[in-house]
Amino acid sequence: MLPAPLLFGTLVLGIVFVVVATTRWKMHPFLALLLTAYGIGLCSGLGPTQTLAALTGGFGKTVGVIGIVIACGCIIGTVLEKSGCALVMAEAVLRSIGRTRALLAMSCTGALVSIPVFCDSGFVILSSLNRSLARRTGASLAGFATALGMGLYATHCLVPPTPGPIAAAGELRADIGLVMLLGGALVVPIVIVTFLHARFIGRRVSVDSGPELEAVLDEQAASGVFGAFLPILLPVVLIAGKAIADLPGRPLGDGPVRQVLGMVGDPNAALIVGVLSAWVVVRRRGRETFGAWCGQGLRDAGTIILITAAGGAFGGVLRETPMAKLVGDGLVSLDFGRLSILLPFLVAAGLKTGQGSSTVAMITTASLVSSLLPAMGLGEGFGPVLATLAVASGAMVVSHVNDSYFWVVVQMTGMTVSQGYKTVTVASALAGMTGLVVVVVMSFVLL
């Protein structure tokens, strides 16, 4: 097994290889990610068999989580664009909020949608609306993708009922209600900062949203604006319903309602329902037309799924290396005194950057620091809550090529890897650092 400095150096070289191979050498990201994952596994001492098992396991797990979601999302997006529904949605949003506030609206929409919906599913669902708004406003799609992506990302990491903050709160014995309340408040400054970055980067990174489609919505095939929004809203409502039904207090009981929501509220099932609702909206165009649109959506989805899964394979290999343990053990030994809240943040940030998964970073960090909370002065009162939020903020720093969400945003938007670093990676760093600053301020006020 390599010493810690060489192990970190191998990771850095691997990330540099992915960036150089995809930008300068024009290697396809799918191949670059798989080659890098395999190379890092071998250099870390995993051995060929263990490396391949980790690589294929990470690849398969990622496909299992996002494959159907992305495929159905691409079908919905293609149908909405080809039928003219996306144009109707964009015009409705712009009439309601104004052209100058469209970018902020997507940030806020992302933050709200990601409370019940995972950030990758939310981005897929809202991608067609995002693209259409970029077209109608004449702005770069990079800014809209950053705004939406970071709004989703912030709530996903900070506000239960997503698994990461729930697991961290449970391990650290933090009050879930306070985590939700203070986490929701923490989302506000993060959304503001990432929105400002999205507006800044949107003027400097040009990503074409594609030509405006000539299609006009068949008014007989959909009930105006409601019909246009239905394929997007219905999956969100179903997923939100399942999240509410699964809350610890069982607000909807344990009867048939929860069972039905458990079946159709899963993101995979909800997106399938969304596809069926899209067919109902445009049914007068005919089955052959709808079938052709589905085929085009699936062709677009294939590349996105494979690249995203390759990113998951990269992360899967990294999680099998001793990198997480080395980062955790090294940082846990540090003493920050009055600023002890920095420790859970730095451990989570190191784990997130090293292995890619925010959820894994949160769970691992919480288990590493839970026994240290009393010695850090965070063992009671608001201490466990603030430690949970520090862990969640650290788990946002940073999203890059070993994170499957990075590839969802980059590929659904059509950005290059270097553009993804300028948008998603920088924005995730700003989000996490903003969270840390606010949590430190909270610690001085509440502790």
PDB file of C-alpha atoms in Angstrom, residues 240-346:
ATOM      1  CA  ALA A 240     -42.534  14.640  -2.471  1.00  0.00           C
ATOM      2  CA  GLY A 241     -45.560  12.606  -1.398  1.00  0.00           C
ATOM      3  CA  LYS A 242     -43.398   9.556  -0.734  1.00  0.00           C
ATOM      4  CA  ALA A 243     -40.902  11.651   1.240  1.00  0.00           C
ATOM      5  CA  ILE A 244     -43.726  12.996   3.434  1.00  0.00           C
ATOM      6  CA  ALA A 245     -45.263   9.553   3.879  1.00  0.00           C
ATOM      7  CA  ASP A 246     -41.895   8.119   4.981  1.00  0.00           C
ATOM      8  CA  LEU A 247     -41.261  10.738   7.688  1.00  0.00           C
ATOM      9  CA  PRO A 248     -40.756   9.199  11.157  1.00  0.00           C
ATOM     10  CA  GLY A 249     -44.148  10.392  12.429  1.00  0.00           C
ATOM     11  CA  ARG A 250     -45.912   8.685   9.495  1.00  0.00           C
ATOM     12  CA  PRO A 251     -48.190  11.709   8.848  1.00  0.00           C
ATOM     13  CA  LEU A 252     -50.133   9.796   6.171  1.00  0.00           C
ATOM     14  CA  GLY A 253     -50.383   6.612   8.223  1.00  0.00           C
ATOM     15  CA  ASP A 254     -49.298   3.116   7.220  1.00  0.00           C
ATOM     16  CA  GLY A 255     -52.328   2.277   5.103  1.00  0.00           C
ATOM     17  CA  PRO A 256     -52.997   2.155   1.364  1.00  0.00           C
ATOM     18  CA  VAL A 257     -52.010   5.798   0.756  1.00  0.00           C
ATOM     19  CA  ARG A 258     -48.461   5.215   1.979  1.00  0.00           C
ATOM     20  CA  GLN A 259     -48.228   1.954   0.055  1.00  0.00           C
ATOM     21  CA  VAL A 260     -49.312   3.605  -3.183  1.00  0.00           C
ATOM     22  CA  LEU A 261     -46.936   6.538  -2.679  1.00  0.00           C
ATOM     23  CA  GLY A 262     -44.170   4.094  -1.847  1.00  0.00           C
ATOM     24  CA  MET A 263     -44.741   2.473  -5.222  1.00  0.00           C
ATOM     25  CA  VAL A 264     -45.180   5.509  -7.488  1.00  0.00           C
ATOM     26  CA  GLY A 265     -43.104   7.975  -5.426  1.00  0.00           C
ATOM     27  CA  ASP A 266     -39.797   6.234  -6.098  1.00  0.00           C
ATOM     28  CA  PRO A 267     -37.858   8.467  -8.564  1.00  0.00           C
ATOM     29  CA  ASN A 268     -37.728   5.690 -11.171  1.00  0.00           C
ATOM     30  CA  ALA A 269     -41.470   5.072 -11.042  1.00  0.00           C
ATOM     31  CA  ALA A 270     -42.275   8.788 -10.802  1.00  0.00           C
ATOM     32  CA  LEU A 271     -40.308   9.555 -13.970  1.00  0.00           C
ATOM     33  CA  ILE A 272     -42.068   6.716 -15.806  1.00  0.00           C
ATOM     34  CA  VAL A 273     -45.374   8.289 -14.762  1.00  0.00           C
ATOM     35  CA  GLY A 274     -43.985  11.590 -16.059  1.00  0.00           C
ATOM     36  CA  VAL A 275     -43.341   9.989 -19.465  1.00  0.00           C
ATOM     37  CA  LEU A 276     -46.904   8.657 -19.563  1.00  0.00           C
ATOM     38  CA  SER A 277     -48.251  12.105 -18.690  1.00  0.00           C
ATOM     39  CA  ALA A 278     -46.155  13.593 -21.500  1.00  0.00           C
ATOM     40  CA  TRP A 279     -47.764  11.112 -23.891  1.00  0.00           C
ATOM     41  CA  VAL A 280     -51.231  12.168 -22.673  1.00  0.00           C
ATOM     42  CA  VAL A 281     -50.346  15.843 -23.197  1.00  0.00           C
ATOM     43  CA  VAL A 282     -49.214  15.336 -26.817  1.00  0.00           C
ATOM     44  CA  ARG A 283     -51.331  12.289 -27.707  1.00  0.00           C
ATOM     45  CA  ARG A 284     -52.989  14.025 -30.673  1.00  0.00           C
ATOM     46  CA  ARG A 285     -49.627  14.164 -32.411  1.00  0.00           C
ATOM     47  CA  GLY A 286     -49.917  10.413 -32.915  1.00  0.00           C
ATOM     48  CA  ARG A 287     -48.137   7.330 -31.613  1.00  0.00           C
ATOM     49  CA  GLU A 288     -45.501   7.317 -34.338  1.00  0.00           C
ATOM     50  CA  THR A 289     -44.458  10.893 -33.585  1.00  0.00           C
ATOM     51  CA  PHE A 290     -44.308  10.209 -29.863  1.00  0.00           C
ATOM     52  CA  GLY A 291     -42.301   7.043 -30.501  1.00  0.00           C
ATOM     53  CA  ALA A 292     -39.799   8.969 -32.631  1.00  0.00           C
ATOM     54  CA  TRP A 293     -39.402  11.600 -29.919  1.00  0.00           C
ATOM     55  CA  CYS A 294     -38.841   8.830 -27.340  1.00  0.00           C
ATOM     56  CA  GLY A 295     -36.152   7.327 -29.567  1.00  0.00           C
ATOM     57  CA  GLN A 296     -34.336  10.640 -29.854  1.00  0.00           C
ATOM     58  CA  GLY A 297     -34.526  11.167 -26.083  1.00  0.00           C
ATOM     59  CA  LEU A 298     -33.071   7.716 -25.451  1.00  0.00           C
ATOM     60  CA  ARG A 299     -30.207   8.330 -27.869  1.00  0.00           C
ATOM     61  CA  ASP A 300     -29.351  11.484 -25.947  1.00  0.00           C
ATOM     62  CA  ALA A 301     -29.686   9.630 -22.637  1.00  0.00           C
ATOM     63  CA  GLY A 302     -27.282   6.837 -23.562  1.00  0.00           C
ATOM     64  CA  THR A 303     -24.149   8.970 -23.544  1.00  0.00           C
ATOM     65  CA  ILE A 304     -25.202  10.827 -20.395  1.00  0.00           C
ATOM     66  CA  ILE A 305     -25.888   7.601 -18.494  1.00  0.00           C
ATOM     67  CA  LEU A 306     -22.587   5.997 -19.506  1.00  0.00           C
ATOM     68  CA  ILE A 307     -20.456   9.006 -18.604  1.00  0.00           C
ATOM     69  CA  THR A 308     -22.266   9.528 -15.313  1.00  0.00           C
ATOM     70  CA  ALA A 309     -21.841   5.836 -14.481  1.00  0.00           C
ATOM     71  CA  ALA A 310     -18.136   6.077 -15.334  1.00  0.00           C
ATOM     72  CA  GLY A 311     -17.906   8.901 -12.798  1.00  0.00           C
ATOM     73  CA  GLY A 312     -19.621   6.596 -10.313  1.00  0.00           C
ATOM     74  CA  ALA A 313     -17.066   3.881 -11.137  1.00  0.00           C
ATOM     75  CA  PHE A 314     -14.252   6.347 -10.436  1.00  0.00           C
ATOM     76  CA  GLY A 315     -15.784   7.188  -7.070  1.00  0.00           C
ATOM     77  CA  GLY A 316     -16.375   3.492  -6.345  1.00  0.00           C
ATOM     78  CA  VAL A 317     -12.679   2.701  -6.815  1.00  0.00           C
ATOM     79  CA  LEU A 318     -11.640   5.621  -4.618  1.00  0.00           C
ATOM     80  CA  ARG A 319     -13.947   4.445  -1.842  1.00  0.00           C
ATOM     81  CA  GLU A 320     -12.146   1.083  -1.805  1.00  0.00           C
ATOM     82  CA  THR A 321      -8.760   2.725  -1.263  1.00  0.00           C
ATOM     83  CA  PRO A 322      -7.597   3.721   2.253  1.00  0.00           C
ATOM     84  CA  MET A 323      -7.860   7.385   1.264  1.00  0.00           C
ATOM     85  CA  ALA A 324     -10.961   8.064   3.369  1.00  0.00           C
ATOM     86  CA  LYS A 325      -9.378   6.585   6.495  1.00  0.00           C
ATOM     87  CA  LEU A 326      -6.133   8.491   5.974  1.00  0.00           C
ATOM     88  CA  VAL A 327      -7.961  11.795   5.525  1.00  0.00           C
ATOM     89  CA  GLY A 328     -10.202  11.195   8.505  1.00  0.00           C
ATOM     90  CA  ASP A 329      -7.469  10.031  10.864  1.00  0.00           C
ATOM     91  CA  GLY A 330      -5.148  12.862   9.861  1.00  0.00           C
ATOM     92  CA  LEU A 331      -7.690  15.634  10.392  1.00  0.00           C
ATOM     93  CA  VAL A 332      -9.273  14.216  13.533  1.00  0.00           C
ATOM     94  CA  SER A 333      -5.906  14.511  15.305  1.00  0.00           C
ATOM     95  CA  LEU A 334      -5.890  18.307  14.856  1.00  0.00           C
ATOM     96  CA  ASP A 335      -6.872  20.730  17.635  1.00  0.00           C
ATOM     97  CA  PHE A 336      -8.758  23.899  16.611  1.00  0.00           C
ATOM     98  CA  GLY A 337      -9.612  25.233  20.085  1.00  0.00           C
ATOM     99  CA  ARG A 338     -12.521  27.703  20.026  1.00  0.00           C
ATOM    100  CA  LEU A 339     -12.967  27.033  16.295  1.00  0.00           C
ATOM    101  CA  SER A 340     -13.468  23.306  16.833  1.00  0.00           C
ATOM    102  CA  ILE A 341     -16.457  23.474  14.454  1.00  0.00           C
ATOM    103  CA  LEU A 342     -13.848  23.568  11.670  1.00  0.00           C
ATOM    104  CA  LEU A 343     -12.886  19.947  12.332  1.00  0.00           C
ATOM    105  CA  PRO A 344     -16.088  18.231  11.075  1.00  0.00           C
ATOM    106  CA  PHE A 345     -16.142  20.602   8.097  1.00  0.00           C
ATOM    107  CA  LEU A 346     -12.569  19.817   7.053  1.00  0.00           C
TER     108      LEU A 346
END
